[in-house]
């Protein structure tokens, strides 16, 4: 009966995508993120001076509108290079390659900010399902699934020791009217916060700056606490 209820509500879709994304990708690449950044910084000491930005910035558009080319999505985002590859044997594939791209983000004052950034790829699946008659996903259901995906992924990552401080989720709603540099502004805002966090930490202060982007409390999910994923750790924290 519970399985049938879950199928009807489609809540299992977002949960499954979030867990698959974590277990099949993030849990593999995030623990190696700091090492890749360190290797890059030894060769390019001036580009990533702030250690707080040494993480993977994961874009989560609630519209599920994922652009394959970030440079086409926003001209203020320019590809720089790829970080060191991780090569593993995976599910029968020899030497499967995992890699991340480093970008230069230009802000409104023409300053460049550098970071590794990419979309949460499972959102492409949610979007494709909403376009497929077999999946019977409405636009409203897709939005709720995107919110649930973000909330689930956030809870999973919070409970993961391996991935701690190696990622930053950037959830946002696309503007109603087209804005040429909306995406670059969103990313730069987070990079600025990371810079402030590092300065605050070095000075022994605590930063309490209100965010202009979404957090899980603002997603207004119509789900109960029992529907949320449980932490990976069983000890209290």
PDB file of C-alpha atoms in Angstrom:
ATOM      1  CA  UNK A   1       0.000   0.000   0.000  1.00  0.00           C
ATOM      2  CA  UNK A   2       2.826   2.430   0.865  1.00  0.00           C
ATOM      3  CA  UNK A   3       4.550   1.568  -2.415  1.00  0.00           C
ATOM      4  CA  UNK A   4       1.373   2.300  -4.384  1.00  0.00           C
ATOM      5  CA  UNK A   5       0.916   5.637  -2.592  1.00  0.00           C
ATOM      6  CA  UNK A   6       4.512   6.546  -3.383  1.00  0.00           C
ATOM      7  CA  UNK A   7       4.028   5.610  -7.019  1.00  0.00           C
ATOM      8  CA  UNK A   8       0.905   7.754  -7.298  1.00  0.00           C
ATOM      9  CA  UNK A   9       2.550  10.769  -5.673  1.00  0.00           C
ATOM     10  CA  UNK A  10       5.753  10.224  -7.708  1.00  0.00           C
ATOM     11  CA  UNK A  11       7.829  11.107  -4.632  1.00  0.00           C
ATOM     12  CA  UNK A  12      10.062   8.104  -5.295  1.00  0.00           C
ATOM     13  CA  UNK A  13      11.301   9.755  -8.526  1.00  0.00           C
ATOM     14  CA  UNK A  14      13.084  12.694  -6.893  1.00  0.00           C
ATOM     15  CA  UNK A  15      14.347  10.557  -4.002  1.00  0.00           C
ATOM     16  CA  UNK A  16      15.754   7.983  -6.395  1.00  0.00           C
ATOM     17  CA  UNK A  17      17.419  10.568  -8.612  1.00  0.00           C
ATOM     18  CA  UNK A  18      19.014  12.322  -5.622  1.00  0.00           C
ATOM     19  CA  UNK A  19      20.372   9.104  -4.134  1.00  0.00           C
ATOM     20  CA  UNK A  20      21.606   7.860  -7.502  1.00  0.00           C
ATOM     21  CA  UNK A  21      23.351  11.187  -8.129  1.00  0.00           C
ATOM     22  CA  UNK A  22      25.026  10.991  -4.746  1.00  0.00           C
ATOM     23  CA  UNK A  23      26.038   7.318  -4.729  1.00  0.00           C
ATOM     24  CA  UNK A  24      26.915   7.065  -8.410  1.00  0.00           C
ATOM     25  CA  UNK A  25      28.686  10.403  -8.816  1.00  0.00           C
ATOM     26  CA  UNK A  26      29.099  12.873  -5.954  1.00  0.00           C
ATOM     27  CA  UNK A  27      30.364  10.314  -3.451  1.00  0.00           C
ATOM     28  CA  UNK A  28      33.025   9.396  -6.016  1.00  0.00           C
ATOM     29  CA  UNK A  29      34.187  12.838  -7.122  1.00  0.00           C
ATOM     30  CA  UNK A  30      33.706  15.144  -4.136  1.00  0.00           C
ATOM     31  CA  UNK A  31      36.245  13.478  -1.801  1.00  0.00           C
ATOM     32  CA  UNK A  32      38.859  14.061  -4.547  1.00  0.00           C
ATOM     33  CA  UNK A  33      37.863  17.681  -5.141  1.00  0.00           C
ATOM     34  CA  UNK A  34      40.290  19.335  -2.731  1.00  0.00           C
ATOM     35  CA  UNK A  35      43.245  17.388  -4.133  1.00  0.00           C
ATOM     36  CA  UNK A  36      42.350  18.434  -7.701  1.00  0.00           C
ATOM     37  CA  UNK A  37      42.114  22.056  -6.592  1.00  0.00           C
ATOM     38  CA  UNK A  38      45.445  21.872  -4.783  1.00  0.00           C
ATOM     39  CA  UNK A  39      47.142  20.469  -7.875  1.00  0.00           C
ATOM     40  CA  UNK A  40      45.655  23.221 -10.028  1.00  0.00           C
ATOM     41  CA  UNK A  41      46.628  25.948  -7.568  1.00  0.00           C
ATOM     42  CA  UNK A  42      50.248  24.831  -7.458  1.00  0.00           C
ATOM     43  CA  UNK A  43      50.441  25.519 -11.186  1.00  0.00           C
ATOM     44  CA  UNK A  44      48.153  28.588 -11.074  1.00  0.00           C
ATOM     45  CA  UNK A  45      48.638  30.178  -7.633  1.00  0.00           C
ATOM     46  CA  UNK A  46      46.734  33.403  -8.331  1.00  0.00           C
ATOM     47  CA  UNK A  47      43.447  32.089  -9.731  1.00  0.00           C
ATOM     48  CA  UNK A  48      42.022  30.310  -6.687  1.00  0.00           C
ATOM     49  CA  UNK A  49      43.519  32.199  -3.759  1.00  0.00           C
ATOM     50  CA  UNK A  50      40.444  31.636  -1.572  1.00  0.00           C
ATOM     51  CA  UNK A  51      40.412  28.061  -0.262  1.00  0.00           C
ATOM     52  CA  UNK A  52      36.708  28.290   0.556  1.00  0.00           C
ATOM     53  CA  UNK A  53      35.994  28.199  -3.181  1.00  0.00           C
ATOM     54  CA  UNK A  54      37.880  24.906  -3.572  1.00  0.00           C
ATOM     55  CA  UNK A  55      34.704  22.931  -4.043  1.00  0.00           C
ATOM     56  CA  UNK A  56      32.236  21.871  -6.715  1.00  0.00           C
ATOM     57  CA  UNK A  57      29.469  24.433  -7.207  1.00  0.00           C
ATOM     58  CA  UNK A  58      26.336  22.540  -8.211  1.00  0.00           C
ATOM     59  CA  UNK A  59      23.602  24.486 -10.011  1.00  0.00           C
ATOM     60  CA  UNK A  60      20.031  23.423  -9.202  1.00  0.00           C
ATOM     61  CA  UNK A  61      17.543  25.379 -11.351  1.00  0.00           C
ATOM     62  CA  UNK A  62      14.057  24.519 -10.110  1.00  0.00           C
ATOM     63  CA  UNK A  63      12.772  24.885 -13.670  1.00  0.00           C
ATOM     64  CA  UNK A  64      15.054  21.943 -14.594  1.00  0.00           C
ATOM     65  CA  UNK A  65      16.288  24.150 -17.421  1.00  0.00           C
ATOM     66  CA  UNK A  66      19.812  22.777 -17.859  1.00  0.00           C
ATOM     67  CA  UNK A  67      22.066  24.237 -20.526  1.00  0.00           C
ATOM     68  CA  UNK A  68      24.836  21.967 -21.815  1.00  0.00           C
ATOM     69  CA  UNK A  69      27.104  24.933 -22.561  1.00  0.00           C
ATOM     70  CA  UNK A  70      27.470  27.413 -19.696  1.00  0.00           C
ATOM     71  CA  UNK A  71      29.160  29.928 -21.982  1.00  0.00           C
ATOM     72  CA  UNK A  72      26.012  30.031 -24.125  1.00  0.00           C
ATOM     73  CA  UNK A  73      23.793  30.341 -21.064  1.00  0.00           C
ATOM     74  CA  UNK A  74      25.647  33.473 -19.929  1.00  0.00           C
ATOM     75  CA  UNK A  75      28.431  35.291 -21.790  1.00  0.00           C
ATOM     76  CA  UNK A  76      29.951  36.363 -18.448  1.00  0.00           C
ATOM     77  CA  UNK A  77      30.863  32.717 -17.846  1.00  0.00           C
ATOM     78  CA  UNK A  78      33.978  31.581 -19.684  1.00  0.00           C
ATOM     79  CA  UNK A  79      35.587  28.132 -19.709  1.00  0.00           C
ATOM     80  CA  UNK A  80      39.197  28.113 -18.482  1.00  0.00           C
ATOM     81  CA  UNK A  81      40.359  24.494 -18.281  1.00  0.00           C
ATOM     82  CA  UNK A  82      39.572  21.062 -16.847  1.00  0.00           C
ATOM     83  CA  UNK A  83      40.799  19.943 -13.442  1.00  0.00           C
ATOM     84  CA  UNK A  84      42.737  16.709 -12.971  1.00  0.00           C
ATOM     85  CA  UNK A  85      40.731  13.695 -14.105  1.00  0.00           C
ATOM     86  CA  UNK A  86      39.691  10.830 -11.863  1.00  0.00           C
ATOM     87  CA  UNK A  87      39.872   7.512 -13.752  1.00  0.00           C
ATOM     88  CA  UNK A  88      38.199   4.413 -12.294  1.00  0.00           C
ATOM     89  CA  UNK A  89      36.862   1.053 -13.419  1.00  0.00           C
ATOM     90  CA  UNK A  90      33.112   1.381 -12.993  1.00  0.00           C
ATOM     91  CA  UNK A  91      30.284  -1.091 -13.687  1.00  0.00           C
ATOM     92  CA  UNK A  92      32.250  -2.906 -16.355  1.00  0.00           C
ATOM     93  CA  UNK A  93      33.690   0.190 -18.017  1.00  0.00           C
ATOM     94  CA  UNK A  94      37.474   0.283 -17.925  1.00  0.00           C
ATOM     95  CA  UNK A  95      39.058   3.647 -17.185  1.00  0.00           C
ATOM     96  CA  UNK A  96      35.845   5.643 -16.780  1.00  0.00           C
ATOM     97  CA  UNK A  97      36.739   9.330 -16.636  1.00  0.00           C
ATOM     98  CA  UNK A  98      35.321  11.823 -14.139  1.00  0.00           C
ATOM     99  CA  UNK A  99      36.337  15.451 -14.529  1.00  0.00           C
ATOM    100  CA  UNK A 100      35.225  18.997 -13.742  1.00  0.00           C
ATOM    101  CA  UNK A 101      35.588  22.224 -15.667  1.00  0.00           C
ATOM    102  CA  UNK A 102      36.942  25.430 -14.185  1.00  0.00           C
ATOM    103  CA  UNK A 103      35.271  28.678 -15.256  1.00  0.00           C
ATOM    104  CA  UNK A 104      35.997  32.383 -14.967  1.00  0.00           C
ATOM    105  CA  UNK A 105      32.883  34.314 -13.924  1.00  0.00           C
ATOM    106  CA  UNK A 106      32.838  38.040 -14.675  1.00  0.00           C
ATOM    107  CA  UNK A 107      30.908  40.200 -12.213  1.00  0.00           C
ATOM    108  CA  UNK A 108      29.216  43.560 -12.763  1.00  0.00           C
ATOM    109  CA  UNK A 109      32.435  45.403 -11.869  1.00  0.00           C
ATOM    110  CA  UNK A 110      34.379  43.448 -14.505  1.00  0.00           C
ATOM    111  CA  UNK A 111      36.234  41.403 -11.876  1.00  0.00           C
ATOM    112  CA  UNK A 112      36.901  37.719 -12.588  1.00  0.00           C
ATOM    113  CA  UNK A 113      36.008  34.971 -10.127  1.00  0.00           C
ATOM    114  CA  UNK A 114      37.163  31.403 -10.734  1.00  0.00           C
ATOM    115  CA  UNK A 115      35.419  28.199  -9.675  1.00  0.00           C
ATOM    116  CA  UNK A 116      34.451  24.674 -10.691  1.00  0.00           C
ATOM    117  CA  UNK A 117      30.758  24.705 -11.561  1.00  0.00           C
ATOM    118  CA  UNK A 118      28.268  22.391 -13.236  1.00  0.00           C
ATOM    119  CA  UNK A 119      24.565  21.587 -13.279  1.00  0.00           C
ATOM    120  CA  UNK A 120      22.990  18.763 -11.296  1.00  0.00           C
ATOM    121  CA  UNK A 121      22.552  16.436 -14.267  1.00  0.00           C
ATOM    122  CA  UNK A 122      19.515  14.480 -12.912  1.00  0.00           C
ATOM    123  CA  UNK A 123      17.440  17.608 -13.521  1.00  0.00           C
ATOM    124  CA  UNK A 124      17.760  16.842 -17.229  1.00  0.00           C
ATOM    125  CA  UNK A 125      15.951  13.573 -16.551  1.00  0.00           C
ATOM    126  CA  UNK A 126      13.159  15.371 -14.704  1.00  0.00           C
ATOM    127  CA  UNK A 127      12.766  17.785 -17.595  1.00  0.00           C
ATOM    128  CA  UNK A 128      12.765  14.958 -20.157  1.00  0.00           C
ATOM    129  CA  UNK A 129      10.128  13.088 -18.148  1.00  0.00           C
ATOM    130  CA  UNK A 130       7.876  16.148 -18.180  1.00  0.00           C
ATOM    131  CA  UNK A 131       8.124  16.116 -21.983  1.00  0.00           C
ATOM    132  CA  UNK A 132       7.345  12.402 -22.322  1.00  0.00           C
ATOM    133  CA  UNK A 133       3.713  11.281 -22.384  1.00  0.00           C
ATOM    134  CA  UNK A 134       4.625   7.948 -20.780  1.00  0.00           C
ATOM    135  CA  UNK A 135       5.896   9.648 -17.618  1.00  0.00           C
ATOM    136  CA  UNK A 136       2.786  11.859 -17.336  1.00  0.00           C
ATOM    137  CA  UNK A 137       4.625  14.662 -15.546  1.00  0.00           C
ATOM    138  CA  UNK A 138       2.956  18.069 -15.515  1.00  0.00           C
ATOM    139  CA  UNK A 139       4.960  21.279 -15.195  1.00  0.00           C
ATOM    140  CA  UNK A 140       3.697  21.692 -11.623  1.00  0.00           C
ATOM    141  CA  UNK A 141       4.727  18.149 -10.730  1.00  0.00           C
ATOM    142  CA  UNK A 142       8.136  18.753 -12.255  1.00  0.00           C
ATOM    143  CA  UNK A 143       8.608  21.817 -10.052  1.00  0.00           C
ATOM    144  CA  UNK A 144       7.664  19.864  -6.927  1.00  0.00           C
ATOM    145  CA  UNK A 145      10.000  17.058  -7.960  1.00  0.00           C
ATOM    146  CA  UNK A 146      12.848  19.547  -8.473  1.00  0.00           C
ATOM    147  CA  UNK A 147      12.241  20.981  -5.003  1.00  0.00           C
ATOM    148  CA  UNK A 148      12.151  17.517  -3.475  1.00  0.00           C
ATOM    149  CA  UNK A 149      15.327  16.540  -5.355  1.00  0.00           C
ATOM    150  CA  UNK A 150      17.135  19.564  -3.933  1.00  0.00           C
ATOM    151  CA  UNK A 151      15.864  18.994  -0.400  1.00  0.00           C
ATOM    152  CA  UNK A 152      16.742  15.289  -0.522  1.00  0.00           C
ATOM    153  CA  UNK A 153      20.209  15.921  -1.953  1.00  0.00           C
ATOM    154  CA  UNK A 154      20.862  18.598   0.656  1.00  0.00           C
ATOM    155  CA  UNK A 155      19.974  16.194   3.483  1.00  0.00           C
ATOM    156  CA  UNK A 156      22.077  13.387   2.016  1.00  0.00           C
ATOM    157  CA  UNK A 157      25.152  15.596   1.617  1.00  0.00           C
ATOM    158  CA  UNK A 158      24.787  17.086   5.096  1.00  0.00           C
ATOM    159  CA  UNK A 159      25.110  13.569   6.491  1.00  0.00           C
ATOM    160  CA  UNK A 160      28.089  12.598   4.342  1.00  0.00           C
ATOM    161  CA  UNK A 161      31.494  12.861   6.032  1.00  0.00           C
ATOM    162  CA  UNK A 162      33.307  12.132   2.766  1.00  0.00           C
ATOM    163  CA  UNK A 163      31.760  15.109   0.978  1.00  0.00           C
ATOM    164  CA  UNK A 164      31.980  17.674   3.769  1.00  0.00           C
ATOM    165  CA  UNK A 165      33.100  21.139   2.598  1.00  0.00           C
ATOM    166  CA  UNK A 166      33.641  19.890  -0.967  1.00  0.00           C
ATOM    167  CA  UNK A 167      30.437  21.225  -2.527  1.00  0.00           C
ATOM    168  CA  UNK A 168      28.034  24.147  -2.604  1.00  0.00           C
ATOM    169  CA  UNK A 169      24.464  23.741  -3.805  1.00  0.00           C
ATOM    170  CA  UNK A 170      23.123  26.753  -5.718  1.00  0.00           C
ATOM    171  CA  UNK A 171      19.353  26.430  -6.000  1.00  0.00           C
ATOM    172  CA  UNK A 172      17.478  29.161  -7.826  1.00  0.00           C
ATOM    173  CA  UNK A 173      14.328  30.016  -9.706  1.00  0.00           C
ATOM    174  CA  UNK A 174      14.751  31.329 -13.228  1.00  0.00           C
ATOM    175  CA  UNK A 175      13.552  34.942 -13.613  1.00  0.00           C
ATOM    176  CA  UNK A 176      10.151  35.450 -15.203  1.00  0.00           C
ATOM    177  CA  UNK A 177      11.699  37.741 -17.790  1.00  0.00           C
ATOM    178  CA  UNK A 178      14.943  36.869 -19.555  1.00  0.00           C
ATOM    179  CA  UNK A 179      18.025  38.361 -17.896  1.00  0.00           C
ATOM    180  CA  UNK A 180      21.286  38.142 -19.830  1.00  0.00           C
ATOM    181  CA  UNK A 181      23.572  37.714 -16.830  1.00  0.00           C
ATOM    182  CA  UNK A 182      21.264  36.236 -14.204  1.00  0.00           C
ATOM    183  CA  UNK A 183      23.240  32.999 -13.866  1.00  0.00           C
ATOM    184  CA  UNK A 184      26.658  34.651 -13.487  1.00  0.00           C
ATOM    185  CA  UNK A 185      25.245  36.940 -10.779  1.00  0.00           C
ATOM    186  CA  UNK A 186      23.909  33.924  -8.867  1.00  0.00           C
ATOM    187  CA  UNK A 187      27.270  32.168  -8.976  1.00  0.00           C
ATOM    188  CA  UNK A 188      29.252  35.311  -8.086  1.00  0.00           C
ATOM    189  CA  UNK A 189      27.003  35.926  -5.068  1.00  0.00           C
ATOM    190  CA  UNK A 190      27.960  32.525  -3.687  1.00  0.00           C
ATOM    191  CA  UNK A 191      31.649  33.041  -4.426  1.00  0.00           C
ATOM    192  CA  UNK A 192      31.528  36.363  -2.616  1.00  0.00           C
ATOM    193  CA  UNK A 193      29.943  34.659   0.396  1.00  0.00           C
ATOM    194  CA  UNK A 194      32.725  32.074   0.395  1.00  0.00           C
ATOM    195  CA  UNK A 195      35.320  34.848   0.366  1.00  0.00           C
ATOM    196  CA  UNK A 196      33.558  36.560   3.275  1.00  0.00           C
ATOM    197  CA  UNK A 197      33.412  33.232   5.143  1.00  0.00           C
ATOM    198  CA  UNK A 198      37.161  32.734   4.748  1.00  0.00           C
ATOM    199  CA  UNK A 199      37.961  36.281   5.874  1.00  0.00           C
ATOM    200  CA  UNK A 200      35.581  35.930   8.799  1.00  0.00           C
ATOM    201  CA  UNK A 201      37.156  32.618   9.787  1.00  0.00           C
ATOM    202  CA  UNK A 202      40.683  34.072   9.627  1.00  0.00           C
ATOM    203  CA  UNK A 203      39.594  37.025  11.754  1.00  0.00           C
ATOM    204  CA  UNK A 204      37.665  34.820  14.183  1.00  0.00           C
ATOM    205  CA  UNK A 205      34.323  36.450  13.410  1.00  0.00           C
ATOM    206  CA  UNK A 206      30.999  34.880  12.509  1.00  0.00           C
ATOM    207  CA  UNK A 207      29.341  35.959   9.288  1.00  0.00           C
ATOM    208  CA  UNK A 208      25.590  36.380   9.296  1.00  0.00           C
ATOM    209  CA  UNK A 209      24.693  37.743   5.894  1.00  0.00           C
ATOM    210  CA  UNK A 210      21.167  37.091   4.563  1.00  0.00           C
ATOM    211  CA  UNK A 211      21.111  35.104   1.327  1.00  0.00           C
ATOM    212  CA  UNK A 212      19.418  36.332  -1.835  1.00  0.00           C
ATOM    213  CA  UNK A 213      19.183  32.790  -3.179  1.00  0.00           C
ATOM    214  CA  UNK A 214      17.006  29.884  -2.133  1.00  0.00           C
ATOM    215  CA  UNK A 215      17.550  27.582   0.791  1.00  0.00           C
ATOM    216  CA  UNK A 216      15.546  24.504   1.730  1.00  0.00           C
ATOM    217  CA  UNK A 217      13.285  26.442   4.100  1.00  0.00           C
ATOM    218  CA  UNK A 218      12.121  28.659   1.242  1.00  0.00           C
ATOM    219  CA  UNK A 219      11.193  25.823  -1.109  1.00  0.00           C
ATOM    220  CA  UNK A 220       7.746  25.393   0.481  1.00  0.00           C
ATOM    221  CA  UNK A 221       7.658  21.642  -0.008  1.00  0.00           C
ATOM    222  CA  UNK A 222       4.340  19.902   0.531  1.00  0.00           C
ATOM    223  CA  UNK A 223       5.870  16.838   2.180  1.00  0.00           C
ATOM    224  CA  UNK A 224       6.012  15.577   5.735  1.00  0.00           C
ATOM    225  CA  UNK A 225       9.108  15.093   7.842  1.00  0.00           C
ATOM    226  CA  UNK A 226       8.712  11.330   7.534  1.00  0.00           C
ATOM    227  CA  UNK A 227       9.051  11.627   3.753  1.00  0.00           C
ATOM    228  CA  UNK A 228      12.543  13.103   4.008  1.00  0.00           C
ATOM    229  CA  UNK A 229      15.671  10.943   3.672  1.00  0.00           C
ATOM    230  CA  UNK A 230      17.373   9.857   6.861  1.00  0.00           C
ATOM    231  CA  UNK A 231      20.969  10.963   7.624  1.00  0.00           C
ATOM    232  CA  UNK A 232      23.734   8.574   6.619  1.00  0.00           C
ATOM    233  CA  UNK A 233      25.014   8.723  10.201  1.00  0.00           C
ATOM    234  CA  UNK A 234      23.105   7.171  13.088  1.00  0.00           C
ATOM    235  CA  UNK A 235      24.890   9.085  15.833  1.00  0.00           C
ATOM    236  CA  UNK A 236      23.411  12.378  16.949  1.00  0.00           C
ATOM    237  CA  UNK A 237      24.966  15.652  15.765  1.00  0.00           C
TER     238      UNK A 237
END
